[in-house]
Coordinates of C-alpha atoms in Angstrom, one line a residue:
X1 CA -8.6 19.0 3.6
X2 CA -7.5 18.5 0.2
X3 CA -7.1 15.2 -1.8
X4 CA -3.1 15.1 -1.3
X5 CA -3.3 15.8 2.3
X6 CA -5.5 13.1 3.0
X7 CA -3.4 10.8 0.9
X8 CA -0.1 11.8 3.1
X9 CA -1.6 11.0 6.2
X10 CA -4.2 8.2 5.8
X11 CA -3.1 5.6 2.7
X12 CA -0.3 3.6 3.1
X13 CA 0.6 0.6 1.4
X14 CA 0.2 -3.0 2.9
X15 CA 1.2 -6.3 1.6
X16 CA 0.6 -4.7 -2.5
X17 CA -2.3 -3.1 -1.8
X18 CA -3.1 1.1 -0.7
X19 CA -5.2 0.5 2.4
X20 CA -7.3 3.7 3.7
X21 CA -6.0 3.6 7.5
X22 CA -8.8 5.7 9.6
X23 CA -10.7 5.5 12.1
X24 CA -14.5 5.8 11.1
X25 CA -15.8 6.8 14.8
X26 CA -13.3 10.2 13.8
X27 CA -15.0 12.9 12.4
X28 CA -11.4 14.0 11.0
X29 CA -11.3 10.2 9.3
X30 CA -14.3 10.5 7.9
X31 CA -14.1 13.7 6.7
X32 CA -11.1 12.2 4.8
X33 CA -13.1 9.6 3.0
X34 CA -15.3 11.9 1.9
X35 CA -12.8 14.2 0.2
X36 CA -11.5 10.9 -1.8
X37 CA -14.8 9.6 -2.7
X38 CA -15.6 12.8 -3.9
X39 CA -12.4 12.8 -6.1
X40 CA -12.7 9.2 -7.5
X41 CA -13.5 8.7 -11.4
X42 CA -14.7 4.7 -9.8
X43 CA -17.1 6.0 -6.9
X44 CA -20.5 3.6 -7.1
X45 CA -23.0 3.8 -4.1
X46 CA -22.6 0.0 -2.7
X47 CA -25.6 -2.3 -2.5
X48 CA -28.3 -0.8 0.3
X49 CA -27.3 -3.7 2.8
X50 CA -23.3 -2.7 2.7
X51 CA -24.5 1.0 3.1
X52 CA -22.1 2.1 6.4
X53 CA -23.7 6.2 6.6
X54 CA -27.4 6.9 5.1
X55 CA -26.9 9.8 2.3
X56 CA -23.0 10.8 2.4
X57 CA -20.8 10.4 -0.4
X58 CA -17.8 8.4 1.3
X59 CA -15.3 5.5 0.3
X60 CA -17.3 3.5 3.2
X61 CA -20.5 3.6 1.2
X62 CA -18.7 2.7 -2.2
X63 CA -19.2 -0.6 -3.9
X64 CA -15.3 -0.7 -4.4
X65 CA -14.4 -0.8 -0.7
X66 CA -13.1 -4.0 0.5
X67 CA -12.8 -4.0 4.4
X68 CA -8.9 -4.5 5.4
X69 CA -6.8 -4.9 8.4
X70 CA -6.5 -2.1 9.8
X71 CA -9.2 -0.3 7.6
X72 CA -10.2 -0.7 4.0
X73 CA -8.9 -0.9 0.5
X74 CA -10.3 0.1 -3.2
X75 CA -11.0 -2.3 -5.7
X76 CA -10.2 0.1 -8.3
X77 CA -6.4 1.0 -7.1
X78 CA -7.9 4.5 -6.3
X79 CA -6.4 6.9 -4.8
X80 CA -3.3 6.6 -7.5
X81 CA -0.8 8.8 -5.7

């Protein structure tokens, strides 16, 4: 999956804000994050304690991601579309 795919199908825009909107029990979902987090200039590994998968480069594990309803947003207004 490439980087504009993921962006098509997944981030949408809610109330100002580009909200990631996944599920992270899909293997498809999470496959998507970590195409974007691989992408991202911004990516930081988040604090051990906030750490959601052990060793994989994903937007859940970055230091950026603020949990959103229905699934999360980036701090750094990444992915810019």
């Amino acid at each position: 999956m490439e980087v504009r795919e993921v962006l098509l199908k997944y981030v949408k825009e809610t109330g100002g804000a580009k909200c990631f909107l996944g599920d992270d029990s899909s293997q498809e979902d999470m496959n998507a994050t970590v195409v974007l987090a691989a992408a991202c200039p911004h990516y930081r590994d988040d604090v051990e304690e906030e750490i959601c998968l052990e060793d994989v480069l994903t937007c859940y594990n970055c230091r950026y991601r603020r949990w959103a309803r229905p699934g999360f947003s980036c701090c750094k207004n990444f992915p810019v579309s």
